[in-house]
PDB file of C-alpha atoms in Angstrom:
ATOM      1  CA  MET I 565     126.351  47.999 210.245  1.00 92.00           C
ATOM      2  CA  VAL I 566     122.796  48.597 209.098  1.00 97.00           C
ATOM      3  CA  TYR I 567     121.311  45.830 206.914  1.00 98.00           C
ATOM      4  CA  HIS I 568     118.414  45.206 204.593  1.00 98.00           C
ATOM      5  CA  VAL I 569     116.972  41.736 205.275  1.00 98.00           C
ATOM      6  CA  LEU I 570     114.470  39.914 203.091  1.00 97.00           C
ATOM      7  CA  ASN I 571     112.861  36.492 203.006  1.00 97.00           C
ATOM      8  CA  ARG I 572     110.171  35.003 200.782  1.00 96.00           C
ATOM      9  CA  SER I 573     107.727  32.140 200.971  1.00 95.00           C
ATOM     10  CA  ALA I 574     108.380  28.994 198.980  1.00 94.00           C
ATOM     11  CA  GLY I 575     106.815  29.243 195.526  1.00 90.00           C
ATOM     12  CA  LYS I 576     105.494  32.774 196.213  1.00 89.00           C
ATOM     13  CA  PHE I 577     102.816  31.233 198.407  1.00 92.00           C
ATOM     14  CA  LYS I 578     100.712  33.778 200.358  1.00 95.00           C
ATOM     15  CA  PHE I 579     101.617  32.778 203.895  1.00 94.00           C
ATOM     16  CA  LEU I 580     100.290  36.128 205.153  1.00 96.00           C
ATOM     17  CA  ASN I 581      96.911  36.039 203.454  1.00 93.00           C
ATOM     18  CA  ARG I 582      94.374  36.854 206.177  1.00 94.00           C
ATOM     19  CA  GLN I 583      94.292  39.419 208.958  1.00 96.00           C
ATOM     20  CA  LYS I 584      94.839  36.628 211.492  1.00 96.00           C
ATOM     21  CA  ASP I 585      98.043  35.637 209.691  1.00 96.00           C
ATOM     22  CA  PHE I 586      99.393  39.192 209.862  1.00 97.00           C
ATOM     23  CA  GLU I 587      98.366  39.580 213.518  1.00 97.00           C
ATOM     24  CA  ALA I 588     100.040  36.304 214.438  1.00 96.00           C
ATOM     25  CA  PHE I 589     103.280  37.372 212.713  1.00 97.00           C
ATOM     26  CA  GLU I 590     103.148  40.781 214.363  1.00 97.00           C
ATOM     27  CA  ASN I 591     102.822  39.146 217.799  1.00 97.00           C
ATOM     28  CA  LEU I 592     105.642  36.794 216.894  1.00 97.00           C
ATOM     29  CA  LEU I 593     107.773  39.795 215.942  1.00 97.00           C
ATOM     30  CA  ILE I 594     107.228  41.328 219.386  1.00 97.00           C
ATOM     31  CA  GLU I 595     108.119  37.988 220.980  1.00 97.00           C
ATOM     32  CA  ALA I 596     111.269  37.657 218.859  1.00 97.00           C
ATOM     33  CA  HIS I 597     112.366  41.142 219.883  1.00 97.00           C
ATOM     34  CA  ALA I 598     111.919  40.287 223.555  1.00 97.00           C
ATOM     35  CA  LEU I 599     114.107  37.189 223.150  1.00 96.00           C
ATOM     36  CA  HIS I 600     116.656  38.780 220.797  1.00 96.00           C
ATOM     37  CA  PRO I 601     116.443  42.589 221.203  1.00 96.00           C
ATOM     38  CA  LEU I 602     117.679  43.513 217.740  1.00 97.00           C
ATOM     39  CA  PRO I 603     117.348  47.248 216.904  1.00 97.00           C
ATOM     40  CA  ILE I 604     114.894  47.593 213.987  1.00 98.00           C
ATOM     41  CA  LEU I 605     114.634  50.787 211.950  1.00 98.00           C
ATOM     42  CA  SER I 606     111.975  49.833 209.383  1.00 98.00           C
ATOM     43  CA  TYR I 607     109.932  46.823 208.275  1.00 98.00           C
ATOM     44  CA  CYS I 608     107.104  45.802 205.975  1.00 98.00           C
ATOM     45  CA  LEU I 609     105.135  42.562 206.005  1.00 98.00           C
ATOM     46  CA  MET I 610     103.773  41.468 202.636  1.00 98.00           C
ATOM     47  CA  PRO I 611     101.574  38.484 201.647  1.00 97.00           C
ATOM     48  CA  THR I 612     104.511  36.489 200.183  1.00 97.00           C
ATOM     49  CA  HIS I 613     107.563  38.048 201.861  1.00 97.00           C
ATOM     50  CA  TRP I 614     108.858  40.516 204.401  1.00 98.00           C
ATOM     51  CA  HIS I 615     111.488  43.271 204.596  1.00 98.00           C
ATOM     52  CA  PHE I 616     113.418  44.537 207.618  1.00 98.00           C
ATOM     53  CA  VAL I 617     116.097  47.173 208.145  1.00 98.00           C
ATOM     54  CA  PRO I 618     117.880  46.166 211.382  1.00 98.00           C
ATOM     55  CA  PHE I 619     120.890  47.732 213.092  1.00 98.00           C
ATOM     56  CA  PRO I 620     122.715  44.882 214.908  1.00 97.00           C
ATOM     57  CA  ARG I 621     125.316  45.920 217.453  1.00 93.00           C
ATOM     58  CA  ARG I 622     126.966  42.556 218.131  1.00 92.00           C
ATOM     59  CA  ASP I 623     128.156  39.591 216.071  1.00 92.00           C
ATOM     60  CA  GLY I 624     125.503  36.920 215.701  1.00 94.00           C
ATOM     61  CA  GLU I 625     122.632  39.215 216.701  1.00 96.00           C
ATOM     62  CA  LEU I 626     121.184  39.452 213.203  1.00 97.00           C
ATOM     63  CA  THR I 627     121.266  35.707 212.528  1.00 96.00           C
ATOM     64  CA  ALA I 628     119.854  34.791 215.945  1.00 97.00           C
ATOM     65  CA  PHE I 629     116.850  37.083 215.493  1.00 97.00           C
ATOM     66  CA  PHE I 630     115.865  36.153 211.942  1.00 97.00           C
ATOM     67  CA  ARG I 631     116.617  32.455 212.321  1.00 96.00           C
ATOM     68  CA  TRP I 632     114.299  32.277 215.343  1.00 97.00           C
ATOM     69  CA  LEU I 633     111.661  34.439 213.662  1.00 97.00           C
ATOM     70  CA  ALA I 634     111.443  32.412 210.436  1.00 96.00           C
ATOM     71  CA  HIS I 635     111.760  29.002 212.120  1.00 96.00           C
ATOM     72  CA  THR I 636     109.118  29.727 214.762  1.00 97.00           C
ATOM     73  CA  HIS I 637     106.790  31.344 212.234  1.00 96.00           C
ATOM     74  CA  ALA I 638     107.007  28.316 209.940  1.00 95.00           C
ATOM     75  CA  MET I 639     106.261  25.854 212.769  1.00 95.00           C
ATOM     76  CA  ARG I 640     103.354  27.836 214.206  1.00 95.00           C
ATOM     77  CA  TRP I 641     101.884  28.584 210.768  1.00 93.00           C
ATOM     78  CA  ARG I 642     101.859  24.883 209.854  1.00 93.00           C
ATOM     79  CA  VAL I 643     100.173  23.974 213.142  1.00 94.00           C
ATOM     80  CA  ALA I 644      97.575  26.755 212.838  1.00 92.00           C
ATOM     81  CA  HIS I 645      96.716  25.794 209.251  1.00 90.00           C
ATOM     82  CA  ARG I 646      96.905  22.022 209.901  1.00 89.00           C
ATOM     83  CA  THR I 647      99.555  21.462 207.257  1.00 89.00           C
ATOM     84  CA  VAL I 648     102.382  19.988 209.356  1.00 88.00           C
ATOM     85  CA  GLY I 649     104.653  17.886 207.125  1.00 81.00           C
ATOM     86  CA  TYR I 650     103.743  19.684 203.905  1.00 84.00           C
ATOM     87  CA  GLY I 651     107.253  20.968 203.242  1.00 85.00           C
ATOM     88  CA  HIS I 652     109.097  24.243 203.638  1.00 92.00           C
ATOM     89  CA  LEU I 653     107.180  27.473 204.220  1.00 93.00           C
ATOM     90  CA  TYR I 654     110.166  29.691 203.334  1.00 95.00           C
ATOM     91  CA  GLN I 655     112.220  29.421 200.159  1.00 92.00           C
ATOM     92  CA  GLY I 656     115.418  29.316 202.225  1.00 91.00           C
ATOM     93  CA  ARG I 657     117.669  31.373 204.465  1.00 92.00           C
ATOM     94  CA  PHE I 658     117.081  35.104 204.566  1.00 95.00           C
ATOM     95  CA  LYS I 659     119.017  37.409 202.207  1.00 94.00           C
ATOM     96  CA  SER I 660     120.793  40.521 203.428  1.00 95.00           C
ATOM     97  CA  PHE I 661     123.156  43.303 202.447  1.00 96.00           C
ATOM     98  CA  MET I 662     124.831  46.151 204.351  1.00 97.00           C
ATOM     99  CA  ILE I 663     123.934  49.814 203.906  1.00 97.00           C
ATOM    100  CA  GLU I 664     126.004  52.947 204.339  1.00 97.00           C
ATOM    101  CA  GLN I 665     124.548  55.264 206.967  1.00 96.00           C
ATOM    102  CA  ASP I 666     123.744  58.231 204.737  1.00 96.00           C
ATOM    103  CA  ASP I 667     121.201  58.926 201.983  1.00 96.00           C
ATOM    104  CA  HIS I 668     121.549  55.292 200.878  1.00 96.00           C
ATOM    105  CA  LEU I 669     119.905  54.220 204.148  1.00 97.00           C
ATOM    106  CA  LEU I 670     117.036  56.636 203.558  1.00 97.00           C
ATOM    107  CA  THR I 671     116.568  55.144 200.084  1.00 97.00           C
ATOM    108  CA  VAL I 672     116.354  51.603 201.440  1.00 97.00           C
ATOM    109  CA  CYS I 673     113.955  52.553 204.259  1.00 98.00           C
ATOM    110  CA  ARG I 674     111.776  54.388 201.760  1.00 98.00           C
ATOM    111  CA  TYR I 675     111.787  51.332 199.478  1.00 97.00           C
ATOM    112  CA  VAL I 676     110.785  49.080 202.389  1.00 98.00           C
ATOM    113  CA  GLU I 677     108.047  51.292 203.805  1.00 98.00           C
ATOM    114  CA  ARG I 678     106.412  51.896 200.395  1.00 97.00           C
ATOM    115  CA  ASN I 679     106.431  48.207 199.435  1.00 97.00           C
ATOM    116  CA  ALA I 680     102.671  47.777 199.766  1.00 98.00           C
ATOM    117  CA  LEU I 681     102.090  50.939 197.762  1.00 98.00           C
ATOM    118  CA  THR I 682     104.388  49.680 195.012  1.00 96.00           C
ATOM    119  CA  ALA I 683     102.420  46.419 194.930  1.00 97.00           C
ATOM    120  CA  GLY I 684      99.136  48.317 194.577  1.00 97.00           C
ATOM    121  CA  LEU I 685      97.721  47.082 197.902  1.00 97.00           C
ATOM    122  CA  VAL I 686      97.010  50.604 199.186  1.00 98.00           C
ATOM    123  CA  LYS I 687      96.651  54.122 197.789  1.00 98.00           C
ATOM    124  CA  ARG I 688      98.985  55.644 200.384  1.00 98.00           C
ATOM    125  CA  ALA I 689     101.936  53.878 202.005  1.00 98.00           C
ATOM    126  CA  GLU I 690     100.929  54.865 205.550  1.00 97.00           C
ATOM    127  CA  GLN I 691      97.595  53.037 205.084  1.00 97.00           C
ATOM    128  CA  TRP I 692      99.355  49.651 205.111  1.00 98.00           C
ATOM    129  CA  ARG I 693      98.661  48.356 208.606  1.00 97.00           C
ATOM    130  CA  TRP I 694     101.587  45.922 208.590  1.00 98.00           C
ATOM    131  CA  SER I 695     104.587  48.229 208.299  1.00 98.00           C
ATOM    132  CA  SER I 696     106.738  50.484 210.429  1.00 98.00           C
ATOM    133  CA  LEU I 697     105.387  53.551 208.623  1.00 98.00           C
ATOM    134  CA  TRP I 698     101.954  52.816 210.112  1.00 98.00           C
ATOM    135  CA  ALA I 699     103.212  51.456 213.431  1.00 97.00           C
ATOM    136  CA  ARG I 700     105.471  54.436 214.160  1.00 96.00           C
ATOM    137  CA  ASP I 701     102.473  56.749 214.640  1.00 94.00           C
ATOM    138  CA  ASN I 702      99.519  54.400 215.115  1.00 96.00           C
ATOM    139  CA  GLY I 703     100.779  51.115 216.579  1.00 95.00           C
ATOM    140  CA  PRO I 704     100.304  49.905 220.154  1.00 95.00           C
ATOM    141  CA  ASP I 705     103.084  50.573 222.649  1.00 96.00           C
ATOM    142  CA  ASN I 706     104.532  47.053 222.479  1.00 96.00           C
ATOM    143  CA  LEU I 707     104.822  47.270 218.684  1.00 96.00           C
ATOM    144  CA  ARG I 708     106.344  50.756 218.651  1.00 96.00           C
ATOM    145  CA  ALA I 709     108.834  49.554 221.254  1.00 96.00           C
ATOM    146  CA  ILE I 710     110.603  47.314 218.733  1.00 97.00           C
ATOM    147  CA  LEU I 711     111.446  50.350 216.551  1.00 98.00           C
ATOM    148  CA  SER I 712     114.766  52.046 217.246  1.00 97.00           C
ATOM    149  CA  PRO I 713     115.945  55.603 216.492  1.00 96.00           C
ATOM    150  CA  TRP I 714     117.624  55.997 213.127  1.00 97.00           C
ATOM    151  CA  PRO I 715     121.363  56.720 212.855  1.00 97.00           C
ATOM    152  CA  VAL I 716     120.529  59.396 210.239  1.00 97.00           C
ATOM    153  CA  ASP I 717     118.001  62.207 210.380  1.00 96.00           C
ATOM    154  CA  ARG I 718     114.609  61.246 209.003  1.00 96.00           C
ATOM    155  CA  PRO I 719     113.161  64.086 206.877  1.00 95.00           C
ATOM    156  CA  THR I 720     110.285  65.972 208.492  1.00 94.00           C
ATOM    157  CA  ASP I 721     108.114  65.270 205.439  1.00 96.00           C
ATOM    158  CA  TRP I 722     109.051  61.580 205.467  1.00 98.00           C
ATOM    159  CA  VAL I 723     105.546  60.204 204.875  1.00 97.00           C
ATOM    160  CA  ASN I 724     105.086  62.332 201.749  1.00 97.00           C
ATOM    161  CA  HIS I 725     108.590  61.400 200.602  1.00 97.00           C
ATOM    162  CA  VAL I 726     107.808  57.693 200.967  1.00 98.00           C
ATOM    163  CA  ASN I 727     104.723  58.145 198.814  1.00 98.00           C
ATOM    164  CA  GLU I 728     106.693  59.710 195.966  1.00 97.00           C
ATOM    165  CA  PRO I 729     107.499  57.228 193.146  1.00 96.00           C
ATOM    166  CA  MET I 730     111.033  55.854 193.148  1.00 96.00           C
ATOM    167  CA  THR I 731     113.145  56.307 190.033  1.00 94.00           C
ATOM    168  CA  LEU I 732     114.997  53.574 188.142  1.00 94.00           C
ATOM    169  CA  LYS I 733     118.230  55.262 189.213  1.00 92.00           C
ATOM    170  CA  GLU I 734     117.229  54.545 192.826  1.00 93.00           C
ATOM    171  CA  LEU I 735     115.742  51.083 192.243  1.00 94.00           C
ATOM    172  CA  GLU I 736     118.317  49.401 189.994  1.00 94.00           C
ATOM    173  CA  PRO I 737     121.277  49.526 192.450  1.00 92.00           C
ATOM    174  CA  LEU I 738     118.995  48.387 195.268  1.00 93.00           C
ATOM    175  CA  ARG I 739     117.688  45.411 193.310  1.00 92.00           C
ATOM    176  CA  GLU I 740     121.225  44.387 192.383  1.00 92.00           C
ATOM    177  CA  CYS I 741     122.251  44.539 196.038  1.00 94.00           C
ATOM    178  CA  VAL I 742     119.295  42.307 196.942  1.00 92.00           C
ATOM    179  CA  ALA I 743     120.202  39.787 194.240  1.00 91.00           C
ATOM    180  CA  ARG I 744     123.956  39.632 194.966  1.00 91.00           C
ATOM    181  CA  GLY I 745     124.257  40.610 198.642  1.00 92.00           C
ATOM    182  CA  ARG I 746     126.423  43.564 197.602  1.00 94.00           C
ATOM    183  CA  PRO I 747     126.857  46.394 200.165  1.00 95.00           C
ATOM    184  CA  MET I 748     124.931  49.533 199.172  1.00 96.00           C
ATOM    185  CA  GLY I 749     126.642  52.906 199.488  1.00 96.00           C
ATOM    186  CA  SER I 750     129.128  55.241 197.898  1.00 94.00           C
ATOM    187  CA  GLU I 751     131.792  53.696 195.681  1.00 93.00           C
ATOM    188  CA  ALA I 752     134.553  54.358 198.215  1.00 94.00           C
ATOM    189  CA  TRP I 753     132.528  52.941 201.113  1.00 95.00           C
ATOM    190  CA  VAL I 754     131.593  49.822 199.125  1.00 94.00           C
ATOM    191  CA  ARG I 755     135.231  49.161 198.194  1.00 93.00           C
ATOM    192  CA  LYS I 756     136.333  49.580 201.804  1.00 95.00           C
ATOM    193  CA  THR I 757     133.535  47.340 203.146  1.00 94.00           C
ATOM    194  CA  VAL I 758     134.117  44.642 200.544  1.00 94.00           C
ATOM    195  CA  ARG I 759     137.835  44.572 201.284  1.00 94.00           C
ATOM    196  CA  ARG I 760     137.392  44.548 205.078  1.00 92.00           C
ATOM    197  CA  LEU I 761     134.752  41.803 205.116  1.00 89.00           C
ATOM    198  CA  HIS I 762     136.071  39.741 202.165  1.00 91.00           C
ATOM    199  CA  LEU I 763     132.963  40.229 200.034  1.00 91.00           C
ATOM    200  CA  GLU I 764     134.759  40.408 196.692  1.00 91.00           C
ATOM    201  CA  HIS I 765     132.372  37.853 195.186  1.00 90.00           C
ATOM    202  CA  THR I 766     129.490  40.332 195.505  1.00 90.00           C
ATOM    203  CA  ILE I 767     131.070  42.859 193.117  1.00 86.00           C
ATOM    204  CA  GLN I 768     132.580  40.525 190.557  1.00 82.00           C
ATOM    205  CA  ARG I 769     130.945  40.355 187.158  1.00 72.00           C
ATOM    206  CA  GLU I 770     128.637  37.447 186.564  1.00 62.00           C
ATOM    207  CA  GLY I 771     129.541  34.699 184.129  1.00 57.00           C
ATOM    208  CA  ARG I 772     132.656  32.605 183.591  1.00 57.00           C
ATOM    209  CA  PRO I 773     135.905  34.573 183.316  1.00 53.00           C
ATOM    210  CA  GLN I 774     137.478  34.507 179.880  1.00 53.00           C
ATOM    211  CA  LYS I 775     140.618  32.414 179.576  1.00 56.00           C
ATOM    212  CA  LYS I 776     143.800  34.219 178.671  1.00 52.00           C
ATOM    213  CA  LYS I 777     145.307  32.929 175.456  1.00 51.00           C
ATOM    214  CA  SER I 778     148.988  32.125 175.548  1.00 49.00           C
ATOM    215  CA  ALA I 779     151.419  33.382 172.908  1.00 51.00           C
ATOM    216  CA  GLU I 780     151.896  29.804 171.687  1.00 52.00           C
ATOM    217  CA  SER I 781     148.164  29.219 171.219  1.00 49.00           C
ATOM    218  CA  ASN I 782     147.840  32.550 169.402  1.00 53.00           C
ATOM    219  CA  ALA I 783     150.652  31.551 167.084  1.00 51.00           C
ATOM    220  CA  ARG I 784     148.965  28.224 166.340  1.00 51.00           C
ATOM    221  CA  LEU I 785     145.704  30.037 165.670  1.00 43.00           C
ATOM    222  CA  LYS I 786     147.389  32.394 163.205  1.00 47.00           C
ATOM    223  CA  THR I 787     149.106  29.482 161.458  1.00 43.00           C
ATOM    224  CA  SER I 788     145.848  27.566 161.111  1.00 42.00           C
ATOM    225  CA  CYS I 789     144.217  30.617 159.536  1.00 44.00           C
ATOM    226  CA  VAL I 790     146.861  31.011 156.781  1.00 45.00           C
ATOM    227  CA  PRO I 791     145.243  29.982 153.455  1.00 49.00           C
ATOM    228  CA  VAL I 792     146.855  26.971 151.793  1.00 45.00           C
ATOM    229  CA  PRO I 793     147.788  27.638 148.122  1.00 50.00           C
ATOM    230  CA  PRO I 794     146.266  25.246 145.609  1.00 51.00           C
ATOM    231  CA  SER I 795     148.566  22.433 144.463  1.00 43.00           C
TER     232      SER I 795
END
């Protein structure tokens, strides 16, 4: 399964605020990959959060990588900024959802790699130094080495495609998958994945289910609504 993985800082704090912060996280990413060689398709590091699109091949591989990455980053960041004991750096455990390996995967990778452009941090997505879109063609060998081949064909004009604005039709399903952990794909694939992995809670409607009224309670309701004639 391919996943989209996201984690945010506590209170939208800019834990990647200076170039040194980004460089330290990038080096940590290379170290994490050496310890837990998780195939990574795309990523983007942002001042308050990060996105990854990994392709784990074994059970536990995803959790081992991102647990070590976030835990080690939080410890080293606190030490480097002399704020040990000041509380949590991350808002909690990372969020993730599965992606069908077709055009849905291309949509998610495009969303991830244009994140800095969407936030107005650059004029072109490939100018953002802290993403796979930049690293794929410009990064050092040890950084490019963490990127794996995609299970789907990447369009030849991918960079231009990433820079094209995304429509609401593309964004709304993706945002809902982020919020609820719902698998992203075709309707048939989602139903199959939900059933196989017992993820029914991710597709259920939000809110409390309405209680079914019994025939007896309906009868009482009708009786109580009958107008009483004046005496």
